[in-house]
Coordinates of C-alpha atoms in Angstrom, one line a residue:
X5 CA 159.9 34.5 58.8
X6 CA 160.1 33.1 55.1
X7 CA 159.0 35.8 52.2
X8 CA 156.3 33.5 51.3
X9 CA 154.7 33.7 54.1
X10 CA 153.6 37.0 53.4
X11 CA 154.1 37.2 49.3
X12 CA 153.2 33.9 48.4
X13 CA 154.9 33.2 44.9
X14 CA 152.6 32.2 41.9
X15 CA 153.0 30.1 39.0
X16 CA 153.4 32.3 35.6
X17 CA 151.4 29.7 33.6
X18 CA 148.7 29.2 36.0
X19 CA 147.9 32.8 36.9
X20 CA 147.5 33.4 33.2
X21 CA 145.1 30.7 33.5
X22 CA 143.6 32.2 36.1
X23 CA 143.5 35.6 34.5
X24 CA 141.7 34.1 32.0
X25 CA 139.1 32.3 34.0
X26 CA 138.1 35.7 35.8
X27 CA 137.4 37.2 32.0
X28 CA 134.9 34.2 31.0
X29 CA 133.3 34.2 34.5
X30 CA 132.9 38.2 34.2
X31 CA 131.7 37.5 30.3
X32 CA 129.0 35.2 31.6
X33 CA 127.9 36.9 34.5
X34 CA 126.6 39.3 32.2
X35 CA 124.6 36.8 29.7
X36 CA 123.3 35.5 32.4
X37 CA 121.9 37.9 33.9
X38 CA 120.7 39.6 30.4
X39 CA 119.0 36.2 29.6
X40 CA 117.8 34.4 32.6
X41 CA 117.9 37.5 35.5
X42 CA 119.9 35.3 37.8
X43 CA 123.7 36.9 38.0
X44 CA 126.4 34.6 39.0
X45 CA 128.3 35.5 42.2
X46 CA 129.7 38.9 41.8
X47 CA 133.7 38.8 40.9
X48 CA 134.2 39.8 44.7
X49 CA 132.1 37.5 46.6
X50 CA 133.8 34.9 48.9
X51 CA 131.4 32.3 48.1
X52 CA 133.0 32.1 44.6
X53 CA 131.4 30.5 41.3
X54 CA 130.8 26.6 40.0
X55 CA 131.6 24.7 37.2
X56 CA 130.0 21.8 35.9
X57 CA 131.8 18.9 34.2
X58 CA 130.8 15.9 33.1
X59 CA 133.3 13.2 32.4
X60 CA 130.4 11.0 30.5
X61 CA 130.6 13.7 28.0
X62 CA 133.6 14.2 25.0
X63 CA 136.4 16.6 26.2
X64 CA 139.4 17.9 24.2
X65 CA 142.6 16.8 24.7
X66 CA 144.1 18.0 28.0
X67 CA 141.3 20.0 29.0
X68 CA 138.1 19.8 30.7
X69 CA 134.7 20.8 28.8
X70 CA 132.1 22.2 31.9
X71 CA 129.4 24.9 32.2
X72 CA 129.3 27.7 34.4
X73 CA 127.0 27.4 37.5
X74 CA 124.3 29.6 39.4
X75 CA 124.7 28.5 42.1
X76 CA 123.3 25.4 41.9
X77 CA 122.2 25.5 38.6
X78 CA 123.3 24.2 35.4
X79 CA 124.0 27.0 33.1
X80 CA 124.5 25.0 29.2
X81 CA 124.5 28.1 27.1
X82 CA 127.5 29.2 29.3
X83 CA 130.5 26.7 28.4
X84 CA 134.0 26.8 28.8
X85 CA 136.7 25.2 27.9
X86 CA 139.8 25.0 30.3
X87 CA 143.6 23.3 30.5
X88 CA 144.2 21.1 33.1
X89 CA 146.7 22.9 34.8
X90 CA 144.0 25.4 36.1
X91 CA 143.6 23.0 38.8
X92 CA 147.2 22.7 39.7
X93 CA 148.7 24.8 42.5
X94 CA 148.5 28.0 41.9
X95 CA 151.3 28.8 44.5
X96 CA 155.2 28.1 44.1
X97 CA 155.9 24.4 45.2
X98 CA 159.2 26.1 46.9
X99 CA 158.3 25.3 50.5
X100 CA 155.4 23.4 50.7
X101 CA 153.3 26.0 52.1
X102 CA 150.1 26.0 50.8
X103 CA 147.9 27.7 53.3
X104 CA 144.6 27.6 50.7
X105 CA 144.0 25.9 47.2
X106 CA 146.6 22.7 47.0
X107 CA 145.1 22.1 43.5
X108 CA 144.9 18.6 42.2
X109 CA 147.4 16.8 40.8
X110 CA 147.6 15.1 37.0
X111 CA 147.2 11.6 38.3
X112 CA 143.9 12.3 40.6
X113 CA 142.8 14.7 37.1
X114 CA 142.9 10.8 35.2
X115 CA 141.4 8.7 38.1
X116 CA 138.1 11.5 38.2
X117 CA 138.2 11.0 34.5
X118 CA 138.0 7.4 34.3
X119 CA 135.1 7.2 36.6
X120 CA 132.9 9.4 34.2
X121 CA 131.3 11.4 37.0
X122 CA 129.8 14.8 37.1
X123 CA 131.5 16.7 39.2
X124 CA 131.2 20.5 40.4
X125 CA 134.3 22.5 41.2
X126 CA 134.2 25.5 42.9
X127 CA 136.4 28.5 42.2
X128 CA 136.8 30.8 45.9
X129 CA 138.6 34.1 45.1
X130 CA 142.0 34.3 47.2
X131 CA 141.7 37.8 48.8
X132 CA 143.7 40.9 49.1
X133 CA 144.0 40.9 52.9
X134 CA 145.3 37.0 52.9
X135 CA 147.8 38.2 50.6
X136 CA 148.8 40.9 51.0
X137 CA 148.4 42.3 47.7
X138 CA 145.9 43.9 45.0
X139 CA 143.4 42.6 44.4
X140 CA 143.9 40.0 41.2
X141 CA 142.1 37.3 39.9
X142 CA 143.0 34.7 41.3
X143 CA 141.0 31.8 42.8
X144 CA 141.6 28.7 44.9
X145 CA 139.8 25.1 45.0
X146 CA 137.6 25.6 47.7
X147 CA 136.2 22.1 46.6
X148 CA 137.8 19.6 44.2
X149 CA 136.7 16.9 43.0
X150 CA 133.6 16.0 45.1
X151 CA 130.5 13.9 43.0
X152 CA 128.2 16.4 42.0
X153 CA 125.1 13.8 41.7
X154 CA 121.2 14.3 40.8
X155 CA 121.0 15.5 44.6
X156 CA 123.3 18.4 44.4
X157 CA 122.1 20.1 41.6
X158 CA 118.6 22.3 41.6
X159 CA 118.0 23.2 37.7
X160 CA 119.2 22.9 34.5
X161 CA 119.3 25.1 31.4
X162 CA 119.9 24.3 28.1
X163 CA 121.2 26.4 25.0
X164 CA 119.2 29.5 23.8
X165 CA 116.9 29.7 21.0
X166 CA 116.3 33.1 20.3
X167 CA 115.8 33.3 16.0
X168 CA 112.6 31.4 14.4
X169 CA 113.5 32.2 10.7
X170 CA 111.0 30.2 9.0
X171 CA 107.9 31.8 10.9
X172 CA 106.4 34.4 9.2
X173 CA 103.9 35.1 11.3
X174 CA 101.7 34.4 14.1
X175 CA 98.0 34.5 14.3
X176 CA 96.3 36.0 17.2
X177 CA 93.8 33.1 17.9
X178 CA 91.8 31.1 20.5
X179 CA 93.2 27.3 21.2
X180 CA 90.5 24.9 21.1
X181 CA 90.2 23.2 24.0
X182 CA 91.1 19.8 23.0
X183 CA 94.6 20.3 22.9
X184 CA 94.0 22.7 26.2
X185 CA 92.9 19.8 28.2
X186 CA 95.1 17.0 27.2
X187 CA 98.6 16.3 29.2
X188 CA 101.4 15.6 26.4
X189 CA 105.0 14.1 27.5
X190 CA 108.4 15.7 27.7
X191 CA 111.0 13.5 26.0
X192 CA 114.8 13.6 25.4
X193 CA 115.6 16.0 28.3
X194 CA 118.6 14.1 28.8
X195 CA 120.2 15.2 25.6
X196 CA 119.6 19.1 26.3
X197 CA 119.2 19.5 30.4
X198 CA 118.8 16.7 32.2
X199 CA 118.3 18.3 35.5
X200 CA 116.0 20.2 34.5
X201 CA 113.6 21.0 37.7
X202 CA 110.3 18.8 38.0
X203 CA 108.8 21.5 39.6
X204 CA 106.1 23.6 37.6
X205 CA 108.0 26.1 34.9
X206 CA 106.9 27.8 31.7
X207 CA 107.9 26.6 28.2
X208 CA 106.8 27.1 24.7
X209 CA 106.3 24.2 22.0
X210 CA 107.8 25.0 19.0
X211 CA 106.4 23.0 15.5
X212 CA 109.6 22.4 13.3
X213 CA 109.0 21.6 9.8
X214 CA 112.9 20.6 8.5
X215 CA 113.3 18.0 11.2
X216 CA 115.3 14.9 9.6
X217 CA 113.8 12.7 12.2
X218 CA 110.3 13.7 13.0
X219 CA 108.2 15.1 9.9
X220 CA 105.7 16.1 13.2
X221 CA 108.3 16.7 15.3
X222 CA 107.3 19.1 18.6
X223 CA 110.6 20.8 20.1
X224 CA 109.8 22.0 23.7
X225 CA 111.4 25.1 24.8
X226 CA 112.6 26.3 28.4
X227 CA 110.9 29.9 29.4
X228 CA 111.4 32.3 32.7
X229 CA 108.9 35.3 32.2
X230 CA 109.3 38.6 33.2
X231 CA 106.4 40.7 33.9
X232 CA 105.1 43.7 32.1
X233 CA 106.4 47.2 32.8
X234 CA 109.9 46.5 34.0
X235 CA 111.6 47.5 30.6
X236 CA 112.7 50.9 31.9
X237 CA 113.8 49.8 35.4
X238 CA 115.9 46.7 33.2
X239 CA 117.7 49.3 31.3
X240 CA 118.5 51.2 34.5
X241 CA 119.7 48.3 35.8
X242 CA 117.5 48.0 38.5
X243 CA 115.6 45.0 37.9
X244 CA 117.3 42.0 36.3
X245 CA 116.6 41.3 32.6
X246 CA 115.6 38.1 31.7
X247 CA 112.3 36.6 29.5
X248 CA 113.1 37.2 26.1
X249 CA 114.8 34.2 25.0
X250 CA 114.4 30.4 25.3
X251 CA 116.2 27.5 25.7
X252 CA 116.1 24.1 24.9
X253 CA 114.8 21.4 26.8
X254 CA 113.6 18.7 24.8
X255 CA 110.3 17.2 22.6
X256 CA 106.9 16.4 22.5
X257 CA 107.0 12.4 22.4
X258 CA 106.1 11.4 18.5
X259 CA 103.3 8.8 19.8
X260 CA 101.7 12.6 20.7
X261 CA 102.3 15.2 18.6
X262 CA 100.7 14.4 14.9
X263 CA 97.6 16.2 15.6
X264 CA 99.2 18.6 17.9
X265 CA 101.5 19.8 15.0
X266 CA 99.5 19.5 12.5
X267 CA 96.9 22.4 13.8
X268 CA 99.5 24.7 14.8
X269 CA 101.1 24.3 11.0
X270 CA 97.9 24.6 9.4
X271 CA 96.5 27.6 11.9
X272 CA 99.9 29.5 11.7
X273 CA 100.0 28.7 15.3
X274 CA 103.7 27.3 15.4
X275 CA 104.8 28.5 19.1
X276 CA 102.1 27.8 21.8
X277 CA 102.8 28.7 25.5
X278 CA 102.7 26.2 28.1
X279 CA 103.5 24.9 31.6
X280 CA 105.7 21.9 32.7
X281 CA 105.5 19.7 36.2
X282 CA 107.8 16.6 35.8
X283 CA 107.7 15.1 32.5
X284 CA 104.3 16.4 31.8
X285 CA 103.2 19.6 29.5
X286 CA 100.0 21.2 29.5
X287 CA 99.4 23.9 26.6
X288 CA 98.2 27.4 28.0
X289 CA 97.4 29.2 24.6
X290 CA 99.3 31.0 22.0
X291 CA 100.0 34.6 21.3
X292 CA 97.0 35.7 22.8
X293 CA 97.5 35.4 25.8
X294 CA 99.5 38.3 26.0
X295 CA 96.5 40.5 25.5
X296 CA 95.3 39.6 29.1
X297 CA 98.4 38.0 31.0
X298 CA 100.8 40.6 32.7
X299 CA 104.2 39.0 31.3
X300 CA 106.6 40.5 29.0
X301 CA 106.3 39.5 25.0
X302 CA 109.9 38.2 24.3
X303 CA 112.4 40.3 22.2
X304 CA 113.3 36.8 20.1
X305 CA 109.6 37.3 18.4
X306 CA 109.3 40.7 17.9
X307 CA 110.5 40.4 14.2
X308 CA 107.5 38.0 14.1
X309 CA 104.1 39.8 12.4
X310 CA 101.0 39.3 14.2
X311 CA 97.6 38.6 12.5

């Protein structure tokens, strides 16, 4: 019976690789679970973790750009960087023996590359029993490079926003129901999360005022509310965290939003609270509805005064 067959042999370079893959996954497990409530897999699980790449996107030379995954989520704010040769073999090419996790070769890395698809690879821990050792961070291609198309992917979130340094306050005021009623359209999703769901989720419309390309520009924010009272059981860490940041997702189309931006400028009313279903934003009302609504008022505006 051959030694590997019972201690395979591992690459130096790539377990270092791999080493440092387990740190960024454990790094942002935790953000995203402090921003979102939704944990990646646990460092243990035998399902593993995802990562996003898009080869339509810029990459750096010799490495993949992606984003971490929840399951089949897109996860923007959590990128990472990575050389090629974390896809290769992890194992000693000695024998041939590769009972789990072949890798992918340079020449199939170019040939995925020049076909500019997004693709989701999936990272399966190699376990301890398998092996026959410790436990160590080490992972195997459970999938490679399969298409990862509209179909296969749930959500998408892009990067936070959590700091509005130019609003110096908020007033604690009624909407008028004109801009209640009226439907206003979600544009340039693709350039922030372009998966984002078409089913019905919270946002918040942000009025800039230094945009170079919009004097009335309308930025439209991605928000997952937590409900009231949970603070205590959060710090315990018995209820995810989650609801006090946002993220982006896109803009109030500019054939829409001169009216719209100009009363919440002028009524101090720069972030309004709202719902999304497809393309499609209806405004809910603006810091006031925390006085009767049972969600949690986000940490990013606390250094915000209320009038």
């Amino acid at each position: 019976m051959r030694t590997e067959d019972h201690f395979p042999l591992y690459v130096d370079g790539v377990v270092k690789l791999h080493t440092q893959l387990h740190e960024a996954f454990l790094q942002a497990s935790k953000l995203a679970n402090t921003v979102l409530g939704i944990p990646l897999p646990s460092k243990d699980s035998l399902r593993g973790f995802s990562i996003y790449v898009d080869f339509s996107e810029p990459h750096p030379e010799n490495k993949f750009k992606g984003y971490f995954m929840s399951k089949n989520i897109i996860l923007r704010f959590l990128p990472i960087e990575f050389d090629y040769a974390l896809l290769f073999p992890i194992r000693n090419h000695g024998d041939g023996l590769f009972r789990e996790g072949k890798g992918i070769t340079y020449d199939e890395i170019i040939q995925a590359a020049n076909k500019r698809q997004p693709l989701k690879i999936i990272f399966r821990p190699i376990s301890a029993i398998e092996d026959n050792i410790f436990y160590s961070p080490h992972f195997s291609l459970k999938s490679t490079f399969a298409p990862a198309g509209i179909a296969a992917i749930s959500d998408d979130f892009g990067n936070i926003v959590y700091n509005f340094p130019d609003i110096d306050c908020l007033k604690v005021i009624d909407i008028p129901e004109t801009y209640i009623e009226r439907d206003y359209t979600l544009v340039g999703k693709q350039f922030y999360a372009p998966y984002t769901t078409n089913k019905e989720s919270d946002c918040v419309l942000f009025a800039q005022l230094n945009n170079e390309h919009d004097d009335h520009a309308i930025k439209v924010l991605r928000w997952v509310p937590s409900k009231k009272g949970v603070e205590i059981e959060q710090i315990l860490g018995m209820k995810p965290d989650g609801g006090d940041v946002f993220f982006e997702m896109g803009y109030i189309s500019r054939t829409e939003n001169t009216e719209l931006h100009a009363f919440m400028v002028n009524n101090k009313s720069r972030l309004l609270f709202g719902k999304k279903v497809d393309d499609k934003i209806t405004i809910v009302g603006g810091v006031k509805i925390f006085e009767s609504n049972d969600l949690k008022y986000p940490k990013c505006l606390y250094n915000i005064d209320l009038k």
